[in-house]
Amino acid sequence: MRRTRRVGTAPELALRRALHRRGLRYLVDVAPPGTNRRRRVDVLLRGARIALFVDGCFWHSCPEHGQLPKANREWWRVKLHGVVVRDKDTNVQLAAAGWLVVRVWEHDDPDEAADRVAALVASRLVRPPQA
Ligand SMILES: [Zn+2]
């Protein structure tokens, strides 16, 4: 089956632009070295070892906007639950490989999310020792 996640949705592009404006540079749609190559990260901030995901409200069952379609309800329930289980497993795998996983909802304000990420990046970048 083809993957259901699209690369570069509008909310993701908005967040990427907001990160870029804050001087942050990143890789897009990659699997970090040493992790499952089939689990791709939306936005990877390599230096700070942050794996950032922009989760769609429908596919990732957002508590505010996630809804089961009325038709084929049971099929969708299983399907969408599988996505949540997979997300959790991805989080565990990335954390085990030393990555900080940050998940942002597609409904989140991109500038607020970018501020949060920028603060995390700053806190995780190792400063050179003072002379
Ligand atoms: Zn939502």
PDB file of C-alpha atoms and ligand atoms in Angstrom:
ATOM      1  CA  MET A   1       0.000   0.000   0.000  1.00  0.00           C
ATOM      2  CA  ARG A   2       1.209   3.469  -0.711  1.00  0.00           C
ATOM      3  CA  ARG A   3       2.056   5.615   2.236  1.00  0.00           C
ATOM      4  CA  THR A   4      -0.771   7.850   3.249  1.00  0.00           C
ATOM      5  CA  ARG A   5       1.359  10.642   4.624  1.00  0.00           C
ATOM      6  CA  ARG A   6       2.034  13.342   2.103  1.00  0.00           C
ATOM      7  CA  VAL A   7       5.291  15.233   2.075  1.00  0.00           C
ATOM      8  CA  GLY A   8       5.079  18.949   2.633  1.00  0.00           C
ATOM      9  CA  THR A   9       1.480  19.618   3.552  1.00  0.00           C
ATOM     10  CA  ALA A  10       0.468  23.276   3.880  1.00  0.00           C
ATOM     11  CA  PRO A  11       0.762  23.294   7.713  1.00  0.00           C
ATOM     12  CA  GLU A  12       4.185  21.699   7.446  1.00  0.00           C
ATOM     13  CA  LEU A  13       5.346  24.243   4.885  1.00  0.00           C
ATOM     14  CA  ALA A  14       4.131  27.083   7.126  1.00  0.00           C
ATOM     15  CA  LEU A  15       6.086  25.671  10.058  1.00  0.00           C
ATOM     16  CA  ARG A  16       9.184  25.177   7.922  1.00  0.00           C
ATOM     17  CA  ARG A  17       9.013  28.784   6.769  1.00  0.00           C
ATOM     18  CA  ALA A  18       8.648  29.914  10.396  1.00  0.00           C
ATOM     19  CA  LEU A  19      11.684  27.834  11.406  1.00  0.00           C
ATOM     20  CA  HIS A  20      13.686  29.228   8.513  1.00  0.00           C
ATOM     21  CA  ARG A  21      12.830  32.802   9.535  1.00  0.00           C
ATOM     22  CA  ARG A  22      14.313  32.001  12.952  1.00  0.00           C
ATOM     23  CA  GLY A  23      17.579  30.989  11.333  1.00  0.00           C
ATOM     24  CA  LEU A  24      17.035  27.269  11.796  1.00  0.00           C
ATOM     25  CA  ARG A  25      18.169  24.886   9.079  1.00  0.00           C
ATOM     26  CA  TYR A  26      16.851  21.385   8.663  1.00  0.00           C
ATOM     27  CA  LEU A  27      16.416  18.348   6.472  1.00  0.00           C
ATOM     28  CA  VAL A  28      13.010  17.360   5.170  1.00  0.00           C
ATOM     29  CA  ASP A  29      11.449  13.900   4.959  1.00  0.00           C
ATOM     30  CA  VAL A  30      14.445  11.834   6.000  1.00  0.00           C
ATOM     31  CA  ALA A  31      15.120   8.861   8.256  1.00  0.00           C
ATOM     32  CA  PRO A  32      17.901   9.653  10.727  1.00  0.00           C
ATOM     33  CA  PRO A  33      20.965   7.389  10.428  1.00  0.00           C
ATOM     34  CA  GLY A  34      20.711   4.339  12.648  1.00  0.00           C
ATOM     35  CA  THR A  35      16.917   4.261  12.710  1.00  0.00           C
ATOM     36  CA  ASN A  36      14.269   2.418  10.729  1.00  0.00           C
ATOM     37  CA  ARG A  37      14.616   3.731   7.178  1.00  0.00           C
ATOM     38  CA  ARG A  38      10.896   3.406   6.628  1.00  0.00           C
ATOM     39  CA  ARG A  39      10.063   5.831   9.424  1.00  0.00           C
ATOM     40  CA  ARG A  40      10.730   9.186   7.879  1.00  0.00           C
ATOM     41  CA  VAL A  41      10.849  12.373   9.892  1.00  0.00           C
ATOM     42  CA  ASP A  42       9.050  15.439   8.524  1.00  0.00           C
ATOM     43  CA  VAL A  43      11.665  17.948   9.656  1.00  0.00           C
ATOM     44  CA  LEU A  44      15.038  16.946  11.068  1.00  0.00           C
ATOM     45  CA  LEU A  45      17.191  19.418  13.006  1.00  0.00           C
ATOM     46  CA  ARG A  46      20.426  17.498  12.935  1.00  0.00           C
ATOM     47  CA  GLY A  47      22.702  19.556  15.162  1.00  0.00           C
ATOM     48  CA  ALA A  48      20.206  19.642  18.012  1.00  0.00           C
ATOM     49  CA  ARG A  49      19.070  16.054  17.293  1.00  0.00           C
ATOM     50  CA  ILE A  50      15.431  17.016  17.124  1.00  0.00           C
ATOM     51  CA  ALA A  51      12.963  15.008  15.055  1.00  0.00           C
ATOM     52  CA  LEU A  52       9.940  17.151  14.289  1.00  0.00           C
ATOM     53  CA  PHE A  53       6.626  15.856  13.019  1.00  0.00           C
ATOM     54  CA  VAL A  54       3.650  17.829  11.821  1.00  0.00           C
ATOM     55  CA  ASP A  55       0.751  15.485  12.471  1.00  0.00           C
ATOM     56  CA  GLY A  56      -2.438  15.818  10.475  1.00  0.00           C
ATOM     57  CA  CYS A  57      -5.526  16.040  12.682  1.00  0.00           C
ATOM     58  CA  PHE A  58      -7.412  13.309  10.829  1.00  0.00           C
ATOM     59  CA  TRP A  59      -4.717  10.693  10.318  1.00  0.00           C
ATOM     60  CA  HIS A  60      -3.146  11.095  13.741  1.00  0.00           C
ATOM     61  CA  SER A  61      -6.447  11.357  15.644  1.00  0.00           C
ATOM     62  CA  CYS A  62      -6.154  14.856  17.051  1.00  0.00           C
ATOM     63  CA  PRO A  63      -8.227  15.076  20.262  1.00  0.00           C
ATOM     64  CA  GLU A  64      -9.849  18.283  18.991  1.00  0.00           C
ATOM     65  CA  HIS A  65     -10.472  17.469  15.329  1.00  0.00           C
ATOM     66  CA  GLY A  66      -9.939  13.741  14.884  1.00  0.00           C
ATOM     67  CA  GLN A  67     -13.173  12.117  13.737  1.00  0.00           C
ATOM     68  CA  LEU A  68     -14.114   8.686  12.513  1.00  0.00           C
ATOM     69  CA  PRO A  69     -15.779   8.772   9.109  1.00  0.00           C
ATOM     70  CA  LYS A  70     -19.373   7.549   9.274  1.00  0.00           C
ATOM     71  CA  ALA A  71     -18.925   5.012   6.477  1.00  0.00           C
ATOM     72  CA  ASN A  72     -16.796   1.926   7.168  1.00  0.00           C
ATOM     73  CA  ARG A  73     -16.441   3.054  10.752  1.00  0.00           C
ATOM     74  CA  GLU A  74     -14.829  -0.102  12.120  1.00  0.00           C
ATOM     75  CA  TRP A  75     -12.281  -0.239   9.314  1.00  0.00           C
ATOM     76  CA  TRP A  76     -11.326   3.369   9.979  1.00  0.00           C
ATOM     77  CA  ARG A  77     -11.159   2.812  13.718  1.00  0.00           C
ATOM     78  CA  VAL A  78      -8.594   0.024  13.250  1.00  0.00           C
ATOM     79  CA  LYS A  79      -6.738   1.950  10.567  1.00  0.00           C
ATOM     80  CA  LEU A  80      -6.421   5.188  12.543  1.00  0.00           C
ATOM     81  CA  HIS A  81      -5.563   3.344  15.735  1.00  0.00           C
ATOM     82  CA  GLY A  82      -2.735   1.705  13.793  1.00  0.00           C
ATOM     83  CA  VAL A  83      -1.355   5.136  12.923  1.00  0.00           C
ATOM     84  CA  VAL A  84      -1.336   6.151  16.603  1.00  0.00           C
ATOM     85  CA  VAL A  85       0.396   2.922  17.606  1.00  0.00           C
ATOM     86  CA  ARG A  86       2.973   3.415  14.861  1.00  0.00           C
ATOM     87  CA  ASP A  87       3.583   7.016  15.977  1.00  0.00           C
ATOM     88  CA  LYS A  88       4.285   5.863  19.518  1.00  0.00           C
ATOM     89  CA  ASP A  89       6.650   3.186  18.281  1.00  0.00           C
ATOM     90  CA  THR A  90       8.421   5.732  16.085  1.00  0.00           C
ATOM     91  CA  ASN A  91       8.819   8.009  19.116  1.00  0.00           C
ATOM     92  CA  VAL A  92      10.373   5.176  21.121  1.00  0.00           C
ATOM     93  CA  GLN A  93      12.757   4.209  18.326  1.00  0.00           C
ATOM     94  CA  LEU A  94      13.916   7.766  17.744  1.00  0.00           C
ATOM     95  CA  ALA A  95      14.359   8.434  21.458  1.00  0.00           C
ATOM     96  CA  ALA A  96      16.434   5.252  21.749  1.00  0.00           C
ATOM     97  CA  ALA A  97      18.673   6.599  18.975  1.00  0.00           C
ATOM     98  CA  GLY A  98      19.156   9.872  20.865  1.00  0.00           C
ATOM     99  CA  TRP A  99      16.628  12.054  19.096  1.00  0.00           C
ATOM    100  CA  LEU A 100      14.211  14.373  20.837  1.00  0.00           C
ATOM    101  CA  VAL A 101      10.830  13.851  19.204  1.00  0.00           C
ATOM    102  CA  VAL A 102       8.603  16.906  18.872  1.00  0.00           C
ATOM    103  CA  ARG A 103       5.118  16.516  17.473  1.00  0.00           C
ATOM    104  CA  VAL A 104       3.106  19.496  16.335  1.00  0.00           C
ATOM    105  CA  TRP A 105      -0.537  19.317  15.261  1.00  0.00           C
ATOM    106  CA  GLU A 106      -1.430  20.697  11.886  1.00  0.00           C
ATOM    107  CA  HIS A 107      -3.849  23.007  13.715  1.00  0.00           C
ATOM    108  CA  ASP A 108      -1.073  24.510  15.869  1.00  0.00           C
ATOM    109  CA  ASP A 109      -0.004  28.063  15.159  1.00  0.00           C
ATOM    110  CA  PRO A 110       3.194  27.772  13.097  1.00  0.00           C
ATOM    111  CA  ASP A 111       4.915  30.729  14.751  1.00  0.00           C
ATOM    112  CA  GLU A 112       4.198  29.488  18.269  1.00  0.00           C
ATOM    113  CA  ALA A 113       5.399  26.022  17.313  1.00  0.00           C
ATOM    114  CA  ALA A 114       8.544  27.462  15.719  1.00  0.00           C
ATOM    115  CA  ASP A 115       9.256  29.472  18.879  1.00  0.00           C
ATOM    116  CA  ARG A 116       8.993  26.295  20.944  1.00  0.00           C
ATOM    117  CA  VAL A 117      11.301  24.419  18.581  1.00  0.00           C
ATOM    118  CA  ALA A 118      13.808  27.284  18.497  1.00  0.00           C
ATOM    119  CA  ALA A 119      13.952  27.280  22.302  1.00  0.00           C
ATOM    120  CA  LEU A 120      14.519  23.509  22.318  1.00  0.00           C
ATOM    121  CA  VAL A 121      17.262  23.823  19.710  1.00  0.00           C
ATOM    122  CA  ALA A 122      18.997  26.516  21.768  1.00  0.00           C
ATOM    123  CA  SER A 123      18.807  24.360  24.896  1.00  0.00           C
ATOM    124  CA  ARG A 124      20.199  21.292  23.127  1.00  0.00           C
ATOM    125  CA  LEU A 125      23.082  22.783  21.209  1.00  0.00           C
ATOM    126  CA  VAL A 126      26.305  22.286  23.070  1.00  0.00           C
ATOM    127  CA  ARG A 127      28.192  25.514  23.574  1.00  0.00           C
ATOM    128  CA  PRO A 128      31.970  25.461  23.143  1.00  0.00           C
ATOM    129  CA  PRO A 129      33.778  25.625  26.479  1.00  0.00           C
ATOM    130  CA  GLN A 130      34.693  29.108  27.619  1.00  0.00           C
ATOM    131  CA  ALA A 131      38.379  29.965  27.348  1.00  0.00           C
TER     132      ALA A 131
HETATM  133 ZN    ZN B   1      -6.453  19.275  15.349  1.00  0.00          ZN
END
